[in-house]
PDB file of C-alpha atoms in Angstrom:
ATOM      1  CA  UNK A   1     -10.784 -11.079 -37.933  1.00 87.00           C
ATOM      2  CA  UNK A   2      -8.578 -13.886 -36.441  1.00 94.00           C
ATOM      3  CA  UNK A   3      -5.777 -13.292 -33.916  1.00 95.00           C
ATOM      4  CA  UNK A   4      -3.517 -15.730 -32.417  1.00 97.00           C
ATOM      5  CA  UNK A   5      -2.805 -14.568 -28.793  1.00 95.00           C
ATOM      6  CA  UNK A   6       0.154 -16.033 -26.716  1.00 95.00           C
ATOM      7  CA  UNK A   7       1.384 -16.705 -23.056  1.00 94.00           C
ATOM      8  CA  UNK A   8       3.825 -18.368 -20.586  1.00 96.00           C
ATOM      9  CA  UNK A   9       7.231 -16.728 -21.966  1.00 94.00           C
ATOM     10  CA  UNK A  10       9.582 -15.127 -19.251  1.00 97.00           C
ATOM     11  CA  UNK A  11      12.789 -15.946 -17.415  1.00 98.00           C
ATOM     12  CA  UNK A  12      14.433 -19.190 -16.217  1.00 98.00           C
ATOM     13  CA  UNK A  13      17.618 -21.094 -15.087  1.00 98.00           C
ATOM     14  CA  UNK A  14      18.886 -23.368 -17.333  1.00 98.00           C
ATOM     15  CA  UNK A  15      17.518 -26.738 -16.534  1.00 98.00           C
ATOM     16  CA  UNK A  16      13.992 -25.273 -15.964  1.00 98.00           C
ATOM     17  CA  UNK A  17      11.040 -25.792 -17.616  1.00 98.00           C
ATOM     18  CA  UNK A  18       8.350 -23.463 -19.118  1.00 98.00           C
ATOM     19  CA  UNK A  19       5.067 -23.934 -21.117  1.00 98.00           C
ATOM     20  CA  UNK A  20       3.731 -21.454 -23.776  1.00 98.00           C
ATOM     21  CA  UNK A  21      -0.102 -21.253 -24.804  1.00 98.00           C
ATOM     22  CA  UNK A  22      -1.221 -19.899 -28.141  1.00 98.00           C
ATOM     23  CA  UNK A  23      -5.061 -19.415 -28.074  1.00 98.00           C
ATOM     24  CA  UNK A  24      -6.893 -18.379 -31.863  1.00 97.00           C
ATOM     25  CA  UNK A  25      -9.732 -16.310 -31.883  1.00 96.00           C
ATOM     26  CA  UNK A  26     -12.034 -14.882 -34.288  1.00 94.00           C
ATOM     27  CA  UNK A  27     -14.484 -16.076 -37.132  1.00 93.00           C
ATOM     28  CA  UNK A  28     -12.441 -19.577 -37.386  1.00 94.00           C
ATOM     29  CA  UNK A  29     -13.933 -22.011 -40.198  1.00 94.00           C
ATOM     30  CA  UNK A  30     -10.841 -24.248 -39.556  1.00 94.00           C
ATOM     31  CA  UNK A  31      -7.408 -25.127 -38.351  1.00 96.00           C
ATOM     32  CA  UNK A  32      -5.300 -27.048 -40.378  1.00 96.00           C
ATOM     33  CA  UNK A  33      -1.084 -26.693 -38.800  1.00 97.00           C
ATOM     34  CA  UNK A  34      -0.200 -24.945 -35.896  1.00 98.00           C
ATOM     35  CA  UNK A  35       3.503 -24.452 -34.357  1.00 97.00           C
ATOM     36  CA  UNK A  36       5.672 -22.429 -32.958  1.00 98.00           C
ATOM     37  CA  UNK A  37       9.003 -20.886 -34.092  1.00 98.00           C
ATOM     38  CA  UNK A  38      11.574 -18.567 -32.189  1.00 98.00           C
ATOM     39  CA  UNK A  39      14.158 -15.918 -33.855  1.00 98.00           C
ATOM     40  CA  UNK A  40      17.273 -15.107 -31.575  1.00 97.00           C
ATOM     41  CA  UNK A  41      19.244 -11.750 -31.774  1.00 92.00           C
ATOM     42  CA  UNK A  42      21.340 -11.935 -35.062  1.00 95.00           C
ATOM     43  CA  UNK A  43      19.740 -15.117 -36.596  1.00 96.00           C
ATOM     44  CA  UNK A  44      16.836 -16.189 -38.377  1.00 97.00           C
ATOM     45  CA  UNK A  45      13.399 -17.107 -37.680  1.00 97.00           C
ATOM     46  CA  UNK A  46      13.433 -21.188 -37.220  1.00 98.00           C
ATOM     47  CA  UNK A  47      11.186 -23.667 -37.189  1.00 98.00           C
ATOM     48  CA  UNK A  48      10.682 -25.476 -33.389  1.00 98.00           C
ATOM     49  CA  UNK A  49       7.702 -27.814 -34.024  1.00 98.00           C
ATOM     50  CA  UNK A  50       4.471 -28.600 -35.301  1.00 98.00           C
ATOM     51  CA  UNK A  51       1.064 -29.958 -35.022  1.00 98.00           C
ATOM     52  CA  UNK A  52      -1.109 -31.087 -37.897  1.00 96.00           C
ATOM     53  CA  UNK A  53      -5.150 -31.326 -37.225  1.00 93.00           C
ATOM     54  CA  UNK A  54      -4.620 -35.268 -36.677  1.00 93.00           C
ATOM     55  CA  UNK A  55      -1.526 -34.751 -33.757  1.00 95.00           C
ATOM     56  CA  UNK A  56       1.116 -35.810 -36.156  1.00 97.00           C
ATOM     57  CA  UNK A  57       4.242 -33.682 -34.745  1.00 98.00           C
ATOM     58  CA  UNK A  58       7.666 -32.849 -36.109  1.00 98.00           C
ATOM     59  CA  UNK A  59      10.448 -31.169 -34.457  1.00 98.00           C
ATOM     60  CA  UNK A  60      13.651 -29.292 -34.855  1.00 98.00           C
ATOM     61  CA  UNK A  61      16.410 -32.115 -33.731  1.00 98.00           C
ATOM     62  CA  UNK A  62      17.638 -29.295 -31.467  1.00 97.00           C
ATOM     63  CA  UNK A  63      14.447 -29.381 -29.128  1.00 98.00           C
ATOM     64  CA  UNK A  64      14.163 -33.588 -29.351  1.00 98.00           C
ATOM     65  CA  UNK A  65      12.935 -35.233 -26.477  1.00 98.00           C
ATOM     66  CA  UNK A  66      12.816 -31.601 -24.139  1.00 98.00           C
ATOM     67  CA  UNK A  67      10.061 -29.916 -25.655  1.00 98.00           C
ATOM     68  CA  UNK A  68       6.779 -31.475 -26.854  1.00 98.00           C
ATOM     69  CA  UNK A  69       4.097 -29.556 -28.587  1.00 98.00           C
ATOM     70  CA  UNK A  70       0.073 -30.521 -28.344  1.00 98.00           C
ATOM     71  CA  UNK A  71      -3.299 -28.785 -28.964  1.00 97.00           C
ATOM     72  CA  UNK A  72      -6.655 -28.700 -27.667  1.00 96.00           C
ATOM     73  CA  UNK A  73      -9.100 -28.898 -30.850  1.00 95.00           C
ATOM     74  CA  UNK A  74     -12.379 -27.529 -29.205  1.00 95.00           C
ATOM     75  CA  UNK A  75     -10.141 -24.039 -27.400  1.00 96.00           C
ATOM     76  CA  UNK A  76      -8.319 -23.829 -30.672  1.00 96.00           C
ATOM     77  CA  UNK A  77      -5.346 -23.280 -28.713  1.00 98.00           C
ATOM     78  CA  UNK A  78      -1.464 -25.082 -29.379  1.00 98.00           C
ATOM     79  CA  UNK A  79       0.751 -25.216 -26.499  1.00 98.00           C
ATOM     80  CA  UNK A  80       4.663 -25.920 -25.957  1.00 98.00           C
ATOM     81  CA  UNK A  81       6.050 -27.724 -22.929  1.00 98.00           C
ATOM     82  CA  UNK A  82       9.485 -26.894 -22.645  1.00 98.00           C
ATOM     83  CA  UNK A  83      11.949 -28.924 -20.332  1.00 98.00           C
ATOM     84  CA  UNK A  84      15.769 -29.253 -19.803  1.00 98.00           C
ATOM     85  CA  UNK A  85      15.817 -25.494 -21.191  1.00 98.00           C
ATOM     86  CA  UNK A  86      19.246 -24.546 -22.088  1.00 98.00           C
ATOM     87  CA  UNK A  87      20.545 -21.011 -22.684  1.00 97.00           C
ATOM     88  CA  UNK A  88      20.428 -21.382 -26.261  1.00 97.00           C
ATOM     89  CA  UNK A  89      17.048 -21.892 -25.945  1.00 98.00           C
ATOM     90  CA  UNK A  90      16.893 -18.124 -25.448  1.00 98.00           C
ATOM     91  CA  UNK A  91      14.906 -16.471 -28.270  1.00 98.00           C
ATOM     92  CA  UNK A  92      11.530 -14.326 -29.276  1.00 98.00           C
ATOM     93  CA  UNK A  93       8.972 -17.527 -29.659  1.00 98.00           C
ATOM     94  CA  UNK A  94       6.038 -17.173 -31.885  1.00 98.00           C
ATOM     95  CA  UNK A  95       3.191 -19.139 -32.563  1.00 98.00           C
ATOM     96  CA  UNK A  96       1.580 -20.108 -36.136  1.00 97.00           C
ATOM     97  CA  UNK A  97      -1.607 -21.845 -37.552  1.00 98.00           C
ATOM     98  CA  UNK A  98      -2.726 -22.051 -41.242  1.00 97.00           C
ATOM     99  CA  UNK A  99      -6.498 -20.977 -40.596  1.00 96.00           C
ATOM    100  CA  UNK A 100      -9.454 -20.798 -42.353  1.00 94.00           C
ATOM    101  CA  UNK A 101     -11.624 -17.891 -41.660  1.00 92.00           C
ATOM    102  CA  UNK A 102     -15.055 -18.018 -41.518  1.00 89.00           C
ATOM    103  CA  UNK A 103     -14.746 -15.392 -45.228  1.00 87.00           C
ATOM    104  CA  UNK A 104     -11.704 -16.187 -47.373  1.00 86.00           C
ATOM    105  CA  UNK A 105      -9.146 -18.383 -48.516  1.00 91.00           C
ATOM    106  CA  UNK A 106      -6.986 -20.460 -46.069  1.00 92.00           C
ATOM    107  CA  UNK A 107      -4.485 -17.913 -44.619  1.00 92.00           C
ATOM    108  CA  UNK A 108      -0.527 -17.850 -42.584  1.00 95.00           C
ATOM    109  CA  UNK A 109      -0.934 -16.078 -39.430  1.00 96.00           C
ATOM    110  CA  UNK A 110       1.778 -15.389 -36.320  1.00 97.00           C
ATOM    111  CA  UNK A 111       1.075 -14.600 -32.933  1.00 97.00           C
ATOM    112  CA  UNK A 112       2.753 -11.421 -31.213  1.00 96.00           C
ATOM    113  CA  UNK A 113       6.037 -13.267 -30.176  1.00 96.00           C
ATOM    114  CA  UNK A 114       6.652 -14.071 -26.503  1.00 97.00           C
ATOM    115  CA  UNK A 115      10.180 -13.989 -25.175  1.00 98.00           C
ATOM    116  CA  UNK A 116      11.666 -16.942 -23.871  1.00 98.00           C
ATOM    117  CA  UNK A 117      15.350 -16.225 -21.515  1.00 98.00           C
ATOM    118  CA  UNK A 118      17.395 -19.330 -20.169  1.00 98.00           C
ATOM    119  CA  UNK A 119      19.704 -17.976 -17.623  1.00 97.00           C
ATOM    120  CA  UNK A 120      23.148 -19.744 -17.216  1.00 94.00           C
TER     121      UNK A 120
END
């Protein structure tokens, strides 16, 4: 089966910077999208960027120009460099990737959800 396994979250002053990693695993065909999203207490799950299989990127206009998302092909793994973090920034982040197992259609699948805290 395929899992999408994250790291980096934790605690930091506002102004600081902090990098997430999202590594897939399992019997991968393909990876077509990959991104992340974060949920904060009382609000919805929101898009924060993406990645298509080329490295075309998009991005929520609240994270423009501080946070920049890439991906290394060959470790199927997506990461987000966060910078200028702000305590709205504070949220449960969780990555995504529209995979193709090695058995099976194309399938949606989330990562565990790491939390992210800006301290003011």
């Amino acid at each position: 089966q395929v899992q999408l396994v994250e790291s980096g979250g934790g605690l930091v002053q506002a102004g600081g910077s902090l990098r997430l990693s999202c590594a897939a695993s399992g019997s991968i065909f393909s990876i077509n999208a990959m991104g992340w999203y974060r949920q904060a207490p009382g609000k919805q799950r929101e898009l924060v960027a993406i990645i298509t299989s080329g490295g075309s990127t998009n991005y929520a206009d609240s994270v423009k120009g501080r946070f920049t998302i890439s991906r290394d092909n060959a470790k199927n793994t997506v990461y987000l460099q966060m910078n200028s973090l702000k305590p709205e920034d504070t949220a449960v982040y969780y990555c995504n990737a529209l995979i193709k197992a090695s058995v099976g259609p194309v399938f949606n699948y989330w990562g565990q959800g790491t939390q992210v805290t800006v301290s003011s």
